[in-house]
CSV table of C-alpha atoms and ligand atoms in Angstrom, one decimal:
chain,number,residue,atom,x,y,z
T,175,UNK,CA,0.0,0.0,0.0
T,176,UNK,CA,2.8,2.4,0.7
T,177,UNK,CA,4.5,2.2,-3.2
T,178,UNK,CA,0.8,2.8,-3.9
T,179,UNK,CA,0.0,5.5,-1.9
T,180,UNK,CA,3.4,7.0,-2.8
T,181,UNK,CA,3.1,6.7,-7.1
T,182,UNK,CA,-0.6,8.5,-6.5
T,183,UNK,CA,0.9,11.3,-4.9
T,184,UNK,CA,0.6,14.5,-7.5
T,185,UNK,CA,0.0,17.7,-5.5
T,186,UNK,CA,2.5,19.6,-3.4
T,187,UNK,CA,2.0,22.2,-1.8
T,188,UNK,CA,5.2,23.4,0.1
T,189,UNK,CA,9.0,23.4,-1.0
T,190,UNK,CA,12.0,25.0,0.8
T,191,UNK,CA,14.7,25.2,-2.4
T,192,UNK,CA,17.4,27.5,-2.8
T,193,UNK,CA,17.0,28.9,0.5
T,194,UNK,CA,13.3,30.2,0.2
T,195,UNK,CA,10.0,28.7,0.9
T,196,UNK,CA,8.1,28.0,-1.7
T,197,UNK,CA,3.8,28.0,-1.1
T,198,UNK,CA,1.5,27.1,-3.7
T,199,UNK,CA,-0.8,30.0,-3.2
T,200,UNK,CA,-4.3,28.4,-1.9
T,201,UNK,CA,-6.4,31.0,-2.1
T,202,UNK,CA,-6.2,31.2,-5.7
T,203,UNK,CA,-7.0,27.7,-6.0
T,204,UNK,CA,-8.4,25.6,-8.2
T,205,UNK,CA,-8.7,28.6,-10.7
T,206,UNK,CA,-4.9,29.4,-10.4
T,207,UNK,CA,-1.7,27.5,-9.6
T,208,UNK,CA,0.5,30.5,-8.5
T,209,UNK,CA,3.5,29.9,-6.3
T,210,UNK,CA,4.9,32.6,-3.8
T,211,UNK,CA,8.3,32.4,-2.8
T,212,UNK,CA,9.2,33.5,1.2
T,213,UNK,CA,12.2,34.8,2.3
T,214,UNK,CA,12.0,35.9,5.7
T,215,UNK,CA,10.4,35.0,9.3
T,216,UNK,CA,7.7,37.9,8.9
T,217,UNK,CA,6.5,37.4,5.6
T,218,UNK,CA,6.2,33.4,6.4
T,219,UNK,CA,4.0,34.6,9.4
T,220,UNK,CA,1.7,37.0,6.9
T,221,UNK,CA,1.4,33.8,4.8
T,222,UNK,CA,0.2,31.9,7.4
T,223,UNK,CA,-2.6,34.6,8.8
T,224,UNK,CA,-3.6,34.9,4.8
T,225,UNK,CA,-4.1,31.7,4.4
T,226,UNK,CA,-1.8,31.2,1.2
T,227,UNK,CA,-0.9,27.9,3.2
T,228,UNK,CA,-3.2,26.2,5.4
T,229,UNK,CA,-4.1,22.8,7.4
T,230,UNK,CA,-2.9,22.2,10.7
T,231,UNK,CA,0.4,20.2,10.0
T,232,UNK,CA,1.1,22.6,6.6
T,233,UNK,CA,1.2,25.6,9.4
T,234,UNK,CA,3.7,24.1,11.7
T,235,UNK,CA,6.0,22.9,8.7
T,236,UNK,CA,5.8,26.5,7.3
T,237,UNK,CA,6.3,27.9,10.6
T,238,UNK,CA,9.7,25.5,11.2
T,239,UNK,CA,10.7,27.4,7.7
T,240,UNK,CA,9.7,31.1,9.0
T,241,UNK,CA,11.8,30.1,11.6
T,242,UNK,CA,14.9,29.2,9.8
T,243,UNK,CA,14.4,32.5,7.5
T,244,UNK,CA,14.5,34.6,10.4
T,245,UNK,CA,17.4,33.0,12.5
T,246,UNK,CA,19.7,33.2,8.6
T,247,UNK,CA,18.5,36.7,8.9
T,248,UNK,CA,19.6,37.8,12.4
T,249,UNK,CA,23.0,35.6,11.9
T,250,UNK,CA,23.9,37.9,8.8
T,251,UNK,CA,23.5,40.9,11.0
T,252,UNK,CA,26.1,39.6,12.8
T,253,UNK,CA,25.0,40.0,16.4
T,254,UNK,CA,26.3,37.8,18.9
T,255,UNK,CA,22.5,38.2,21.0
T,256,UNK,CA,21.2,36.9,17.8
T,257,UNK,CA,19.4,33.7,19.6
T,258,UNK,CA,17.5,36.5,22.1
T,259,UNK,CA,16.6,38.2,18.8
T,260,UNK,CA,15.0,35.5,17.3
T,261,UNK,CA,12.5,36.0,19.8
T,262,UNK,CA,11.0,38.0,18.2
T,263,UNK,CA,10.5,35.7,15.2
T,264,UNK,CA,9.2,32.8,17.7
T,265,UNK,CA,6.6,35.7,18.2
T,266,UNK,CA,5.5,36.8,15.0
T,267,UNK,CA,5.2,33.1,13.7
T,268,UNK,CA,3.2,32.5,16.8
T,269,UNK,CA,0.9,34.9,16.7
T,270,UNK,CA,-0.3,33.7,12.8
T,271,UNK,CA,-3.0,31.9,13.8
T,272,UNK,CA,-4.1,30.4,17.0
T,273,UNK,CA,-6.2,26.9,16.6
T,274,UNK,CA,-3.8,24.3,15.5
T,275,UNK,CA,-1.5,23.2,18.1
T,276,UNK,CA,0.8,21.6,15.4
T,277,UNK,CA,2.1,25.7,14.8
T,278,UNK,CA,3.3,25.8,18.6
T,279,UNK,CA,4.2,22.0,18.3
T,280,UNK,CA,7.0,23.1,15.7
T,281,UNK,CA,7.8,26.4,16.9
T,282,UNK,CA,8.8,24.3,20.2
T,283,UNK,CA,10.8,21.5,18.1
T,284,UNK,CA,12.9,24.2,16.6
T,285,UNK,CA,13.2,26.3,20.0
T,286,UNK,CA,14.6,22.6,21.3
T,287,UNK,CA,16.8,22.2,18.5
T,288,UNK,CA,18.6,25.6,19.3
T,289,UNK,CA,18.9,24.7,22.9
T,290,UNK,CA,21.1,21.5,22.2
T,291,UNK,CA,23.5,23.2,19.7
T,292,UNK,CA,27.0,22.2,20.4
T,293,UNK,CA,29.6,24.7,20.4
T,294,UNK,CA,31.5,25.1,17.1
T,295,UNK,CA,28.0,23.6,15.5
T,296,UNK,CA,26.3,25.4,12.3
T,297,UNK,CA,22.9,26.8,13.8
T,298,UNK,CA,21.6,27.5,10.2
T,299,UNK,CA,21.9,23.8,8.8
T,300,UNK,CA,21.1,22.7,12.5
T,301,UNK,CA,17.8,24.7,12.2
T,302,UNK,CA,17.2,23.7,8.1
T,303,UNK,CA,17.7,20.2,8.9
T,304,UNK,CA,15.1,20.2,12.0
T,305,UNK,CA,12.2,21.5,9.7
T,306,UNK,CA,13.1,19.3,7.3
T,307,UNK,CA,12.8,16.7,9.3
T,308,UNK,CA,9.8,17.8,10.5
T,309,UNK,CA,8.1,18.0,6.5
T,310,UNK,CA,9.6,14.4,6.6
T,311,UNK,CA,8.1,13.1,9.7
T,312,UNK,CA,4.9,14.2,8.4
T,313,UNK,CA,5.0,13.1,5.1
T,314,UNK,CA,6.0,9.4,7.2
T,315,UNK,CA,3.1,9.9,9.6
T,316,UNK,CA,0.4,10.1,6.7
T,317,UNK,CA,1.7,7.3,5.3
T,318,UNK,CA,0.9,5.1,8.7
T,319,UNK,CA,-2.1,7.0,9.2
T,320,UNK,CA,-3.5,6.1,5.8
T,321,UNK,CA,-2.9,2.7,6.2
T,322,UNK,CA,-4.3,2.1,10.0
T,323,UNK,CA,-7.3,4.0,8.6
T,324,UNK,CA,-7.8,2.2,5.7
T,325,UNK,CA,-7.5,-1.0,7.9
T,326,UNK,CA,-10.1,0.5,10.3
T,327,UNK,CA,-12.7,0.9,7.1
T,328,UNK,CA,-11.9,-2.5,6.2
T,329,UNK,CA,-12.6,-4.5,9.8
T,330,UNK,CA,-16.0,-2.8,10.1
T,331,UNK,CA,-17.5,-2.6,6.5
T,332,UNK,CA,-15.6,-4.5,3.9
T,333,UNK,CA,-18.0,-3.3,0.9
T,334,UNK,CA,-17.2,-0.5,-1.1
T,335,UNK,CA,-18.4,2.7,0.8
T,336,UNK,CA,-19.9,5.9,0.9
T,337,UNK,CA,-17.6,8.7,3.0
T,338,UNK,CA,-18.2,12.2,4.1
T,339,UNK,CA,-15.8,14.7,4.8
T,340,UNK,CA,-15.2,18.2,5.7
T,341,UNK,CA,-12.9,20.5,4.7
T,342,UNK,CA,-9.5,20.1,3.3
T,343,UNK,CA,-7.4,17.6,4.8
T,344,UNK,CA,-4.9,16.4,1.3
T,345,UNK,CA,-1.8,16.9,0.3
T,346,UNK,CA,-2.4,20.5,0.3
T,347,UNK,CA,-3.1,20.6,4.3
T,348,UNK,CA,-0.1,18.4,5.0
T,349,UNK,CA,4.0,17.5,4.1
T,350,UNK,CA,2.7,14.3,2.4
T,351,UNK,CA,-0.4,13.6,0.8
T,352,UNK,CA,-3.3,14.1,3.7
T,353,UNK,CA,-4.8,12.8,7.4
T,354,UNK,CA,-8.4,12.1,6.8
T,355,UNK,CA,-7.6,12.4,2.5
T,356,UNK,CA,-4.8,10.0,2.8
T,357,UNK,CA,-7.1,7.6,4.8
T,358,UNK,CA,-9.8,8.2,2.1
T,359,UNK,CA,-7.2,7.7,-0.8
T,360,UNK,CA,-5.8,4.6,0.7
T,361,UNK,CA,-9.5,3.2,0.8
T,362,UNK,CA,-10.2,4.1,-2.8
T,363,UNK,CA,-6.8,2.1,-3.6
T,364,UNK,CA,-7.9,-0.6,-2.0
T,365,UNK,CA,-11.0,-0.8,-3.3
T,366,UNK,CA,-13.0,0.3,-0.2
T,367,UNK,CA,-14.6,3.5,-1.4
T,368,UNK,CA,-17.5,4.0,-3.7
T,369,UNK,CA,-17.9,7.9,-3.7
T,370,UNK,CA,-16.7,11.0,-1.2
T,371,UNK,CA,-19.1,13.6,-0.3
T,372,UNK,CA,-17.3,16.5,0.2
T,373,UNK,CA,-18.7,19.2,2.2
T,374,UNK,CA,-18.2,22.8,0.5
T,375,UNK,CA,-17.2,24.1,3.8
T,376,UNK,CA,-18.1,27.4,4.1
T,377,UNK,CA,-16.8,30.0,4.1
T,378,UNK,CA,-13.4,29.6,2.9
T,379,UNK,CA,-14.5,27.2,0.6
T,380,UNK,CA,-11.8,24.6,1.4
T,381,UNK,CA,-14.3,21.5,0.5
T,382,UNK,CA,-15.2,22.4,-3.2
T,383,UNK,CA,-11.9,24.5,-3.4
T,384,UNK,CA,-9.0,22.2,-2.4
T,385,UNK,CA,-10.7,18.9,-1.4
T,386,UNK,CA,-12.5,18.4,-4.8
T,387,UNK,CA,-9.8,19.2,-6.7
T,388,UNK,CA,-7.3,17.2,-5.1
T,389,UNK,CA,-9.5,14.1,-5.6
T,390,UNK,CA,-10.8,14.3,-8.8
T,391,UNK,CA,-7.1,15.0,-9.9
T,392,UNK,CA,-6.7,11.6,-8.7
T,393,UNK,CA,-9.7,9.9,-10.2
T,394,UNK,CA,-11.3,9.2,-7.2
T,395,UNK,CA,-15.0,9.4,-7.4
T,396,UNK,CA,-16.1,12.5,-5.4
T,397,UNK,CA,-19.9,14.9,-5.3
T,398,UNK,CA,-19.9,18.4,-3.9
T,399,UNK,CA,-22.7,18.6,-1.1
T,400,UNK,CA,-23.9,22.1,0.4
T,401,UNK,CA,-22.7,22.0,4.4
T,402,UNK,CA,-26.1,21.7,5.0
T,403,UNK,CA,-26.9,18.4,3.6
T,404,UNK,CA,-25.1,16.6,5.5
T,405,UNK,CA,-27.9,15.5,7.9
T,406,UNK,CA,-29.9,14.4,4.5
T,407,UNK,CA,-26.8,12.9,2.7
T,408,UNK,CA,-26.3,10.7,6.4
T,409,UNK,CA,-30.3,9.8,6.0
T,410,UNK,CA,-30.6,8.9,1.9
T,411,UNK,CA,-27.0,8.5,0.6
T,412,UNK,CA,-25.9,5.3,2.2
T,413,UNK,CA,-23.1,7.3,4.5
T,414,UNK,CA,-21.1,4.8,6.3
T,415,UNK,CA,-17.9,7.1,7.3
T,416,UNK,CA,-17.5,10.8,7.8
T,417,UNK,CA,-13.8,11.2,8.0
T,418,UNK,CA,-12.3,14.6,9.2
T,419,UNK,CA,-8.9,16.1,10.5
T,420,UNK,CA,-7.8,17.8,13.6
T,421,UNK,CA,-6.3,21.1,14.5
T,422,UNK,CA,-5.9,20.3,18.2
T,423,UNK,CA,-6.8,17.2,20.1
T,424,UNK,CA,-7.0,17.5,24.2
T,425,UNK,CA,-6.2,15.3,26.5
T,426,UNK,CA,-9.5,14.0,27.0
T,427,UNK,CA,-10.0,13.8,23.0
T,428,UNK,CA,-12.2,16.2,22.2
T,429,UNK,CA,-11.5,17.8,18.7
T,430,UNK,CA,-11.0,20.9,17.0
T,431,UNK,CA,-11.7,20.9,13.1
T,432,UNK,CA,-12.9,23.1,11.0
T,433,UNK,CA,-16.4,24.8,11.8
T,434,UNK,CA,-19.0,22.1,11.1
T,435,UNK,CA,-17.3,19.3,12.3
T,436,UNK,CA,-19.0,19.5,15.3
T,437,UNK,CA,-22.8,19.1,13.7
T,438,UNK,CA,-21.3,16.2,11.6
T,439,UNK,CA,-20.8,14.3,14.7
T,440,UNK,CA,-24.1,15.3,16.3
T,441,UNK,CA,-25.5,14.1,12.9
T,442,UNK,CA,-23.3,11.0,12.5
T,443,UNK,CA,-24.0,9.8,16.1
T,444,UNK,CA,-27.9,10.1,15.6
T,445,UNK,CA,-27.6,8.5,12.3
T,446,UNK,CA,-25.5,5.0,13.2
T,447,UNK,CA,-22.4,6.7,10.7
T,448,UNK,CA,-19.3,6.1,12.0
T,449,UNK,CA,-17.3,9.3,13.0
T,450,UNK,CA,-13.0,8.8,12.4
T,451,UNK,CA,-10.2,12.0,13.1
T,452,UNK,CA,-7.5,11.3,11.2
T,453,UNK,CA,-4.3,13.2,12.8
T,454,UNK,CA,-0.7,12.9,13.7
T,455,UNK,CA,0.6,13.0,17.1
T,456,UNK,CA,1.9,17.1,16.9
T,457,UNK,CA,-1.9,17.8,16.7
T,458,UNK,CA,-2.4,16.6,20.5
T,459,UNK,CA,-1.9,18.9,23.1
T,460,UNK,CA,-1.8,17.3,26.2
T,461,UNK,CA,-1.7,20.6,28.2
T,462,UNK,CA,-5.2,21.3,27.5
T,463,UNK,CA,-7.6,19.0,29.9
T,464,UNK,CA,-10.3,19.4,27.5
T,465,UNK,CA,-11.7,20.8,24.1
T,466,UNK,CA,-13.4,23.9,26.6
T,467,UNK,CA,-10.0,25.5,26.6
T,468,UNK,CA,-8.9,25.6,22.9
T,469,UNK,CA,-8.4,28.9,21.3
T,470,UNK,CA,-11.1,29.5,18.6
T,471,UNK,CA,-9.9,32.0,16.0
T,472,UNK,CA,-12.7,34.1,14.8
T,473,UNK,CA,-12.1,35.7,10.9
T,474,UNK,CA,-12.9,38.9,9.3
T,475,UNK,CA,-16.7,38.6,9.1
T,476,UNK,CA,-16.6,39.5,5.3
T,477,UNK,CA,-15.7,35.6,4.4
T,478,UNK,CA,-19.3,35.5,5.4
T,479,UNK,CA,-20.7,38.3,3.9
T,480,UNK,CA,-18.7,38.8,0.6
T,481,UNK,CA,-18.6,36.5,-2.6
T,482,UNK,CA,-15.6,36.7,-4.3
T,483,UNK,CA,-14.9,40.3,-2.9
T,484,UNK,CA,-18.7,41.3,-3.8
T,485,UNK,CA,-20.6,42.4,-1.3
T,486,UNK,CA,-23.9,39.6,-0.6
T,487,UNK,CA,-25.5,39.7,2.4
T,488,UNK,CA,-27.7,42.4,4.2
T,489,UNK,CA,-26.3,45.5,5.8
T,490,UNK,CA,-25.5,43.4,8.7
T,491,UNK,CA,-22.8,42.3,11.2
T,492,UNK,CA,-21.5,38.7,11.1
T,493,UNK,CA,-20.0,36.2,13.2
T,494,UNK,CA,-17.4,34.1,11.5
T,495,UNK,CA,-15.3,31.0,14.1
T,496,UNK,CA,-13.7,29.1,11.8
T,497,UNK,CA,-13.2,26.2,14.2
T,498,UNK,CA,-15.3,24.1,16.8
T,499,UNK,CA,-14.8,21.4,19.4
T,500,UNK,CA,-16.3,18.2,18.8
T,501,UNK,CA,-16.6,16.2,22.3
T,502,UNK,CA,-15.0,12.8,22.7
T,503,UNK,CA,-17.7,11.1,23.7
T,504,UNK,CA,-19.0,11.8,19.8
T,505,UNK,CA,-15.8,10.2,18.1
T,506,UNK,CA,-15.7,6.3,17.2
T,507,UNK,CA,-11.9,6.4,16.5
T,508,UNK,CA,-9.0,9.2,16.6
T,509,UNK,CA,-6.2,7.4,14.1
T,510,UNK,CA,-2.4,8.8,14.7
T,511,UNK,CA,0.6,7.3,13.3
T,512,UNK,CA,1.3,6.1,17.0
T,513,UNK,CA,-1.9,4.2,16.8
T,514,UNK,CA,-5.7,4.0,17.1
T,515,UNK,CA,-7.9,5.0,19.9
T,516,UNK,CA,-11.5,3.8,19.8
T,517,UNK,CA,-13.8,5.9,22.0
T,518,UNK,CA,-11.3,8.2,23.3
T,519,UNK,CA,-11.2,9.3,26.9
T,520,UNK,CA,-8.5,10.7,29.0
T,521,UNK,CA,-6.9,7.1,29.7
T,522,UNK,CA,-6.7,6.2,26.5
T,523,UNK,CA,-5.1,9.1,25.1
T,524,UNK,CA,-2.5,9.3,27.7
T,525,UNK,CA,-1.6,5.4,27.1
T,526,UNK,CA,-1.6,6.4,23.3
T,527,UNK,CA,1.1,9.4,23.7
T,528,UNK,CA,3.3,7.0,25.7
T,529,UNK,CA,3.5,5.0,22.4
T,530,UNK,CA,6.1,4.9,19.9
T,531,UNK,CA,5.9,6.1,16.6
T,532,UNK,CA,4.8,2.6,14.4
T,533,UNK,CA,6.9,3.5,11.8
P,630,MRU,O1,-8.6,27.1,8.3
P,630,MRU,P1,-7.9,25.9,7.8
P,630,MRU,O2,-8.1,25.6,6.3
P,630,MRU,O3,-6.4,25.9,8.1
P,630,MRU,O4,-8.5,24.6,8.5
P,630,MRU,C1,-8.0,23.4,8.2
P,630,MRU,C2,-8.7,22.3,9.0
P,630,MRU,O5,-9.6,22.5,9.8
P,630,MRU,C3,-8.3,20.9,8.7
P,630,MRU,O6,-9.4,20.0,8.9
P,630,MRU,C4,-7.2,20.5,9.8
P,630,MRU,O7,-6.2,21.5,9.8
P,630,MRU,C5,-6.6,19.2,9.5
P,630,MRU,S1,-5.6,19.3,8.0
P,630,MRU,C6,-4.7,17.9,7.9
């Protein structure tokens, strides 16, 4: 399944070559494929906030980049309090966004990595070699993921199926090719998968955006569904999975996902579907009890109220969180690429983050 998975990958959505980060622009997406090249901590950290790269583990990888971009920047000024300031890049990059946990997760690995530096070391190609290693250990965790997903879809339902799923969670969201996406692709390759719904997510648009045109560049059978017909799809379409990401995970195992994730499980538990997260370790925060304290960012209101920078709606305010927090006690299985955990509770995930890496 892995040389599978691997000769089916086609879209890529971050590069660092010749000492610049390379983003495939996603909000021009599908129309446009424009790539932006970054060159320093600040403008990495703007990238992030626009949204020209997105998805939980695709913000920490771009962050570990910012990172590097800003510490080459402060060592070619020369100063020997050039560590104290690149505290103010840790900042900046920090302050980007505020919902996925896989940001700080990186921003810490890298903060680490400087700690251990060895006197007479290279910090640059210490710090370069630390994000890519982090691009490379989530490229690996997908890979597991996909295939302890797939395995999941398999032991409960061995008939091809129909899957919901929400937002964008693909190649473009990750270093490899997807969390919930690369379960869903590994299903379709194994013949598991008869046709994805894929929720247009509003407002951002990530579902008919991104996640439609990820899988229909791969052949894989996929409908575009209005948010709100999820409860009806569940009902007449013969649903048997909906399959999201993660932008945090808590110690208990509530979830925050994208906005909507949260009715899909209310909606999946009263219909019998089967509810799966898909994300790697870095997404779980084990500082955080429970779901109640994750930090909900909250958009410019005129994603809601403009269409394609036209003005739509009434003269009116709106309210725009772009992420909410699905309680455990909703979620039939959180797969990571330490392992599975079925009903999650406190226990459970603490016994999973004790775990090695299985690959
Ligand atoms: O606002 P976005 O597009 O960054 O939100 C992305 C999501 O909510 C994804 O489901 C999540 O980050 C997992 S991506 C592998």
């Amino acid at each position: 399944m892995r040389e599978q998975l691997l000769a089916a990958e086609k879209v890529k959505a971050i590069e660092w070559r010749d000492g610049k980060l390379h983003l495939l622009d996603q909000r021009l997406l599908p129309r446009e494929e424009t790539w932006l090249a970054y060159d320093s901590a600040a403008g990495v950290a703007e990238a992030i906030r626009q949204m020209v790269v997105r998805g939980a583990p695709a913000i920490g990888i771009a962050a570990a980049f910012g990172l590097v971009l800003g510490a080459r920047a402060r060592l070619a000024e020369g100063d020997a309090d050039w560590q104290v300031e690149l505290e103010g890049d840790f900042t900046v990059l920090a302050d980007s966004r505020p919902t996925a946990v896989n940001l700080f997760w990186a921003l810490e690995r890298m903060r680490e990595r400087l700690q251990r530096l060895k006197v007479g070391e290279n910090p640059l190609l210490a710090l370069e070699a630390e994000a890519l290693g982090i691009l490379e250990s989530d490229r690996e965790a997908n890979l597991t993921m996909a295939q302890l997903g797939m395995e999941l879809i398999r032991k409960h339902q061995g008939s091809p199926q129909n899957i919901l799923t929400h937002c964008n969670t693909g190649a473009l969201a990750t270093g490899g090719f997807g969390t919930a996406l690369g379960v869903i692709r590994a299903a379709y390759l194994d013949g598991l998968v008869e046709r994805v719904y894929a929720d247009e997510t509003r407002p951002w648009l990530q579902g008919s955006r991104l996640t439609a045109w990820e899988l229909e560049g791969e052949g894989v059978p996929v409908t575009l569904n209005a948010d709100s017909a999820a409860a009806h799809l569940m009902k007449t379409r013969g649903i048997t999975w909906v399959i999201v990401g993660a932008d945090r995970i808590t110690a208990n195992g509530d979830v925050a996902n994208k906005i909507g994730t949260y009715q899909l499980a209310v909606c999946a538990m009263h219909h019998g579907v089967r509810f799966m997260v898909v994300a790697p370790s870095s997404t779980i925060d084990m500082g955080l009890e429970d779901g109640e304290d994750i930090p909900i960012e909250e958009r410019d209101g005129r994603e809601l109220l403009d269409v394609g920078g036209q003005r739509i709606a009434a003269n009116v305010d709106a309210y725009n969180p772009v992420f909410d927090v699905t309680p455990a006690d909703l979620i039939d299985a959180i797969v990571t690429e330490k392992g599975i955990v079925e009903r999650p509770d406190a226990a459970k995930m603490a016994q999973l983050m004790c775990r090695k890496r299985l690959h």
